[in-house]
Coordinates of C-alpha atoms and ligand atoms in Angstrom, one line a residue:
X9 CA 36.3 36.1 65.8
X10 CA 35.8 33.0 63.9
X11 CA 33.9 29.9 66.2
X12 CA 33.5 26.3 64.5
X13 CA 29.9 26.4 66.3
X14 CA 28.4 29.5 67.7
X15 CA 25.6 29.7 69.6
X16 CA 22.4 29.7 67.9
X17 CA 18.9 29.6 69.5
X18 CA 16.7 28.7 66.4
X19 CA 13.5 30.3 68.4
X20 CA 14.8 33.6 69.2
X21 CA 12.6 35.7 67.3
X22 CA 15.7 37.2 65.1
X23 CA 15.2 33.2 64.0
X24 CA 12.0 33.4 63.2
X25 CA 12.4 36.6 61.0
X26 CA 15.2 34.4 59.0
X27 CA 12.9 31.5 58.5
X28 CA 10.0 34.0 57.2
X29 CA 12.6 36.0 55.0
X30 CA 13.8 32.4 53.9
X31 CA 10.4 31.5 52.7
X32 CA 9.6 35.1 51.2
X33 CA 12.1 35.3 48.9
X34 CA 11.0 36.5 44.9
X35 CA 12.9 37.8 42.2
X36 CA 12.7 39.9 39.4
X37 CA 11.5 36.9 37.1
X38 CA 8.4 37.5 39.4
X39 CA 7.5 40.6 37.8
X40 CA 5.3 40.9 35.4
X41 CA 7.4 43.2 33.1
X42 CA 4.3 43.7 30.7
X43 CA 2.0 45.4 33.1
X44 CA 0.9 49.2 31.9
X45 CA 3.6 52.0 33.3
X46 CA -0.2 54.4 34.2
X47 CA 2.3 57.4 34.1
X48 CA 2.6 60.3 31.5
X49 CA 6.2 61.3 29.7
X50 CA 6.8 63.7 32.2
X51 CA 5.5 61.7 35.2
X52 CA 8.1 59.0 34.1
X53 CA 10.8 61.7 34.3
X54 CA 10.0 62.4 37.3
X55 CA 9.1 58.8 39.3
X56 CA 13.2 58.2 37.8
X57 CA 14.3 61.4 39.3
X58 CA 12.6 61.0 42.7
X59 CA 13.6 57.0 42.3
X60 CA 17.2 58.2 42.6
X61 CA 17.6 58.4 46.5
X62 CA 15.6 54.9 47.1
X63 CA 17.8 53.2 44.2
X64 CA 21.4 54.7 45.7
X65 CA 19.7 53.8 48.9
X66 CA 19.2 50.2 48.1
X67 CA 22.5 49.5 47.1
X68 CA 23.7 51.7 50.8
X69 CA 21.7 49.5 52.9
X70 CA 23.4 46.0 50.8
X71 CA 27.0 47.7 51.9
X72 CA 25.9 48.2 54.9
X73 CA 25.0 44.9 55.9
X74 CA 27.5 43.5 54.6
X75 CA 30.1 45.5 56.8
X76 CA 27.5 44.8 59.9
X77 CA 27.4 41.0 59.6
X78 CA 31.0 40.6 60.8
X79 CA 30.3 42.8 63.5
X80 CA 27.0 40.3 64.7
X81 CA 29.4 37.2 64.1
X82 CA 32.0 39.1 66.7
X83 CA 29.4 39.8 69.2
X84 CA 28.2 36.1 69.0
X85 CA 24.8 37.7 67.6
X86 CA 24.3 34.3 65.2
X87 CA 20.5 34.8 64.8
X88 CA 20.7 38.6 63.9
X89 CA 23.8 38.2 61.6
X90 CA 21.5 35.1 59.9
X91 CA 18.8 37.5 59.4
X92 CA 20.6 40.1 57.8
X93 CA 22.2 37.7 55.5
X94 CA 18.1 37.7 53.7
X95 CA 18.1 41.7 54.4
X96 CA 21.3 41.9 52.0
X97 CA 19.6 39.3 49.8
X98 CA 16.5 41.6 49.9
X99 CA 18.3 44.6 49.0
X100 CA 20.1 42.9 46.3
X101 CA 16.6 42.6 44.8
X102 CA 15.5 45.7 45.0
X103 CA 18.3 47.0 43.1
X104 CA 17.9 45.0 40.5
X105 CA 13.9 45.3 39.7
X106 CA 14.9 49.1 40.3
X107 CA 17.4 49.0 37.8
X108 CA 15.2 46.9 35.2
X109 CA 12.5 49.5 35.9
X110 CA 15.1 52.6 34.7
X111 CA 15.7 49.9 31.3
X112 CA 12.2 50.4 31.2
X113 CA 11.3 53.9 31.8
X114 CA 14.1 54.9 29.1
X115 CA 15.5 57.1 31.9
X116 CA 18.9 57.7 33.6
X117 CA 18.6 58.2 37.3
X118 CA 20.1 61.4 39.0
X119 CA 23.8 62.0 38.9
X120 CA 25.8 62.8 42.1
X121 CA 27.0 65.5 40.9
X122 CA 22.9 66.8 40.4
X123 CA 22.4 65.5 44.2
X124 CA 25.2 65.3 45.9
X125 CA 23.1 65.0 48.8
X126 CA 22.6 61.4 48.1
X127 CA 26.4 60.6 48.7
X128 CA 25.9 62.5 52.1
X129 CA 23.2 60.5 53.0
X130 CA 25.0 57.0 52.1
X131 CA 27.8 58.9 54.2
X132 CA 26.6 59.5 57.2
X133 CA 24.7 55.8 57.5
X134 CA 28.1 54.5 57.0
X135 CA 29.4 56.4 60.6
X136 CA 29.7 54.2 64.1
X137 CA 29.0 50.9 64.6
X138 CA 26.3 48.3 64.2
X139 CA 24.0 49.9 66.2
X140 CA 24.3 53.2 64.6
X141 CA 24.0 52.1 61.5
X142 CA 20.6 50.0 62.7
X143 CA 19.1 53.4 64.2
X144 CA 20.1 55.3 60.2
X145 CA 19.1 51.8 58.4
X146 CA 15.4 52.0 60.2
X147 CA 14.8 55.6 59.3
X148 CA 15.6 54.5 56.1
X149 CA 13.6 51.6 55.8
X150 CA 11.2 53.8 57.1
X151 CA 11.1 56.6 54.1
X152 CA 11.2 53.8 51.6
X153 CA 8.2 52.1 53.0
X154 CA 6.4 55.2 52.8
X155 CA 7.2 55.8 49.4
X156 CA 6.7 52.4 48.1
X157 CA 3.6 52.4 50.1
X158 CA 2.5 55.5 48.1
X159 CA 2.8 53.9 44.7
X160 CA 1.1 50.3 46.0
X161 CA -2.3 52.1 46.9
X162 CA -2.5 54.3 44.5
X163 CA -1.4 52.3 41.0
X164 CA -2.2 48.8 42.4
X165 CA -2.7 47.3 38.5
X166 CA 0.8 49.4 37.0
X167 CA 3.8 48.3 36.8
X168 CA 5.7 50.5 39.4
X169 CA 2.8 49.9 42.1
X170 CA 2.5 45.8 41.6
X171 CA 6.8 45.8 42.4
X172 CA 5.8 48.4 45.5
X173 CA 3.7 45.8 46.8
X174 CA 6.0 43.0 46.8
X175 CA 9.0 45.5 48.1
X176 CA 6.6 46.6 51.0
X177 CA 6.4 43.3 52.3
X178 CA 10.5 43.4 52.6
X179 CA 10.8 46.9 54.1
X180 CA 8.3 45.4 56.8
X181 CA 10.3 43.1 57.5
X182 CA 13.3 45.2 57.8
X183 CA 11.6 47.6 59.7
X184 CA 10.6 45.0 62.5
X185 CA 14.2 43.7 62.8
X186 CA 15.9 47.0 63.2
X187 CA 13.1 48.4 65.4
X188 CA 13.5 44.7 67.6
X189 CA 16.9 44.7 67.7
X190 CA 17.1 48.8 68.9
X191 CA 14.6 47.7 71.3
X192 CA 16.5 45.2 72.9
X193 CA 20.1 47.4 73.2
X194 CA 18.7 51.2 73.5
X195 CA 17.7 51.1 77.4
X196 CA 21.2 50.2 78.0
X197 CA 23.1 52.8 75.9
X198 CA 25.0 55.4 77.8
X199 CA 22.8 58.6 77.9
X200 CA 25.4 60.5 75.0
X201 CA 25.5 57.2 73.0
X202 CA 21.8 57.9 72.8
X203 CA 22.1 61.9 72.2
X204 CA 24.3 60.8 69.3
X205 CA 21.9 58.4 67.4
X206 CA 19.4 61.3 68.0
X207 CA 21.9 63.5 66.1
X208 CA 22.0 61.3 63.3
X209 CA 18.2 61.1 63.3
X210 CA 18.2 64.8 62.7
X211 CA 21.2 64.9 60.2
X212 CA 19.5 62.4 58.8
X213 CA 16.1 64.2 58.1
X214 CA 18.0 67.5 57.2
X215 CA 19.7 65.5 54.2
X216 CA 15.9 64.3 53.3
X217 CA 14.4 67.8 53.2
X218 CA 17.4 69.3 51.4
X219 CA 16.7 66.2 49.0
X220 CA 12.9 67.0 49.0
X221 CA 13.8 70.8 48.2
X222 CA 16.1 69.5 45.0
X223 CA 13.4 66.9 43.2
X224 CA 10.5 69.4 44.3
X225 CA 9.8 70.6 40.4
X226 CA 9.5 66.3 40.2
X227 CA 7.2 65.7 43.6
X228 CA 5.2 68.1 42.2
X229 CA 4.7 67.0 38.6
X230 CA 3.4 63.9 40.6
X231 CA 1.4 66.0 42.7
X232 CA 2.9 64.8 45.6
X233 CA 2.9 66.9 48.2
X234 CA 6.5 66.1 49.6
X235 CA 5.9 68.4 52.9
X236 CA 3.0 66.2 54.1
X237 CA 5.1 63.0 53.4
X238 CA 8.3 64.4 55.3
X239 CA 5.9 65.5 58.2
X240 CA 4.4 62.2 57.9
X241 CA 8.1 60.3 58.0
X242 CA 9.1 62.2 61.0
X243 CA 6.1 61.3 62.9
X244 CA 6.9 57.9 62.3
X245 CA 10.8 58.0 63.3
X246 CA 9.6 59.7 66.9
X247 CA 7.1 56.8 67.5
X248 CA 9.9 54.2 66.5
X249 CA 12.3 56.5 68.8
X250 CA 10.0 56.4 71.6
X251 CA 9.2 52.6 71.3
X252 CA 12.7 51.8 71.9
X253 CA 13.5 53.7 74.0
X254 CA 15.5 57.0 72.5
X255 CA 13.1 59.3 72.8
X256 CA 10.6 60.1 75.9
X257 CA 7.2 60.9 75.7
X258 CA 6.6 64.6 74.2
X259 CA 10.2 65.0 73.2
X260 CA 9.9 65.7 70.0
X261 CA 13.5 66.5 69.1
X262 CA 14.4 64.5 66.4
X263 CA 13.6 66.1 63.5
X264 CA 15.3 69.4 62.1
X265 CA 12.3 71.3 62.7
X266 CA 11.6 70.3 66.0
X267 CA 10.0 67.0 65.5
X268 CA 6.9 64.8 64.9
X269 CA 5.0 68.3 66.5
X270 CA 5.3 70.2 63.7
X271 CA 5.0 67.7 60.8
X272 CA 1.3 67.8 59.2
X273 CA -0.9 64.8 61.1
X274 CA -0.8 61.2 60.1
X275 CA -4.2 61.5 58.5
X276 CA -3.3 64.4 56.4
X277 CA -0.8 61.6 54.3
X278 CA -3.2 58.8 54.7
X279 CA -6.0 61.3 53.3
X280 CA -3.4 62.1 50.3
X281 CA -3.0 58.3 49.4
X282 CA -7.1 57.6 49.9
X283 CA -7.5 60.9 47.2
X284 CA -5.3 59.7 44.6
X285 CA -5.9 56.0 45.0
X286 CA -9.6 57.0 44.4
X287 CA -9.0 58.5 41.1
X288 CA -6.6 56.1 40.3
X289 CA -8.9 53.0 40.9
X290 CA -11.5 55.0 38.5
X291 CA -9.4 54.8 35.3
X292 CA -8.5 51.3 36.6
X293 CA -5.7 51.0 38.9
X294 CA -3.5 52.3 36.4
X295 CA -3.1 56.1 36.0
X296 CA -0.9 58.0 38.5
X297 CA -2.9 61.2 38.6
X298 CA -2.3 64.5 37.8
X299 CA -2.5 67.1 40.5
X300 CA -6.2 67.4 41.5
X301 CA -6.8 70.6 39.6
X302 CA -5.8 69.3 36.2
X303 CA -6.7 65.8 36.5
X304 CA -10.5 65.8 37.0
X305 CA -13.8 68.1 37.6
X306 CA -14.3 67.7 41.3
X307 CA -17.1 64.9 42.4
X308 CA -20.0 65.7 44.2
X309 CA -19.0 66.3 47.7
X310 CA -20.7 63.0 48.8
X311 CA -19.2 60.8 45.7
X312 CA -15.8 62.3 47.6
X313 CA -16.7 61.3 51.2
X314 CA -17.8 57.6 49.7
X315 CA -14.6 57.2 48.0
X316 CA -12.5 58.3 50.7
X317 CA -14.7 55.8 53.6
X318 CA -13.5 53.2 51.4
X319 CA -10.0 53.6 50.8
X320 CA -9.6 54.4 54.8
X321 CA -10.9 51.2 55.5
X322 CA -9.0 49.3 52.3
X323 CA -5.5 51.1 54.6
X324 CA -6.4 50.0 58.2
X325 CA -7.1 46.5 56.6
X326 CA -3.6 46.5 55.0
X327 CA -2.4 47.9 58.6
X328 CA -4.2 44.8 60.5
X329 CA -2.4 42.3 58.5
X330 CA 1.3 43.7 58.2
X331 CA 3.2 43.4 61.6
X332 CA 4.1 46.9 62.0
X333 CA 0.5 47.7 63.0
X334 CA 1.9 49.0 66.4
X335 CA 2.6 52.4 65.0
X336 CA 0.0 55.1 65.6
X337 CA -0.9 54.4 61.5
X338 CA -3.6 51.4 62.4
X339 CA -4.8 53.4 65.5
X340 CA -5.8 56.6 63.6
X341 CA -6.6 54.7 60.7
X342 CA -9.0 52.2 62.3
X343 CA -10.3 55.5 64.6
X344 CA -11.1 57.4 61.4
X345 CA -13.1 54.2 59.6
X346 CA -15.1 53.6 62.8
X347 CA -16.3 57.7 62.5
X348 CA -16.8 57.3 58.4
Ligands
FE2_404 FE1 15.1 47.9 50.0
FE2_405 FE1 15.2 47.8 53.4

């Protein structure tokens, strides 16, 4: 449906999210291209093989909006379809720092053939309509931010963590549209047209952990520990899914092995980021470590506690100024800071 003028309220907050993209906008020039990598040869291997999803993913979630905007512009949705005009242009970015950052690396990402999962996962975010595809794009978001988030507080000085940081501030972004916009059109979804986006939550988080099971020889050269951060993600998805309305309280359903109740706790993530960004810090802000055992004699038990007091309250700073401080990450946070 094509309108000479459609209606357009430039204060409906899907506005204001345009204006801010608008004026948040950054491109690869920004990056400062020279800044240290911090990783070992077969740390680089592995950030390119685990990089693979997110970079396929970046390029999903610019199809994706591109076949959504005609479907805002048809609902007379002007301010959303406006807004996801910067998303595209975010995701556009993203893919090509990513794909400067492979030139960089020296490394090919993973093929499809390798992890064929990742064309099942750009699959099924391609099923239904605008507002499945805002429930799948969320989750999404959702992962990435967590992984960027990862690389940010842990290697703020490198190379890979200085272009988290600036992506972070994107997926935010996304993150509050998609969770806004649910908000608004959950509560009056038909009870199966909500059982369905719950299915794709779980199909979803299946394709993740089959992904995670792949690339675990790479989390782990990394020393990530890639349960914890899954356990972590789906905690996340059931607060979203309860904020907007999918999910009610307790039902943890959504994720393939029951939900956020059998994930590892928040803290257990935010205590894996404090750890590393702590050793990381030490040799500068630079070097991703090693896995604990190889990278360091362990500190006296109160050099440990010290370290981690600090890096709590360095995260439920970060949580206080980014707008999706209403998850349960600034409340736990900000709980454990006032006990350190
Ligand atoms: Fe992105
Ligand atoms: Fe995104």
């Amino acid at each position: 449906v094509i309108r000479v003028q459609p209606a357009y309220d430039s204060a409906d907050p899907f506005a204001r999210l345009f204006h801010k993209a608008v004026r948040s906008q950054w491109s690869a020039e920004d990056v400062d291209w020279e800044a240290p990598l911090g990783l070992q040869p077969r740390q680089a291997v592995a950030l390119t093989r685990i990089l693979s999803p997110v970079y396929l993913g970046e390029q999903s979630a610019m199809y994706g909006a591109s076949a959504v905007i005609p479907q805002l512009a048809a609902a007379g949705e002007t301010s959303a379809q406006l807004y996801l005009a910067t998303f595209l242009l975010d995701e556009a970015r993203h893919f090509e720092v990513l794909t400067q950052l492979y030139q960089r690396l020296g490394h090919h990402p993973v093929a499809l053939r390798e992890l064929p999962e990742m064309l099942r996962y750009h699959h099924r975010l391609r099923q239904g309509d605008r507002i499945d595809w805002m429930w799948g794009i969320l989750i999404s978001d959702l992962f990435a931010r967590q992984f960027y988030q990862a690389f940010a507080k842990v290697q703020p000085a490198a190379l890979f963590g200085r272009m988290s940081a600036r992506v972070l501030v994107d997926e935010s972004r996304h993150q509050a549209f998609s969770h806004t916009y649910l908000k608004r059109v959950v509560p009056h979804l038909a009870p199966e047209r909500r059982r369905a986006l719950r299915v794709m939550q779980s199909d979803i988080l299946r394709i993740m952990e089959s992904i995670h099971r792949r690339l675990r020889d790479d989390t782990e050269a990394l020393g990530f520990d890639g349960a914890t951060f899954l356990g972590e993600l789906t905690a996340q998805i059931e607060a979203h899914a309860r904020s907007i309305g999918l999910a009610a309280e307790g039902d943890g359903a959504g994720g393939p092995g029951g939900g956020a109740g059998t994930g590892p706790g928040h803290t257990d993530w935010a205590q894996l980021i404090a750890g590393k960004r702590a050793a990381s810090l030490a040799a500068g802000g630079v070097i991703w470590p090693v896995a604990q055992a190889q990278a360091q004699p362990p500190a006296p038990a109160g050099a440990r506690r010290r370290h981690f007091a600090f890096d709590l309250r360095g995260l439920a700073q970060d949580c206080a100024d980014c707008f999706m401080a209403i998850l349960c990450r600034s409340r736990l946070a900000r709980a454990r800071v006032a006990r350190a």
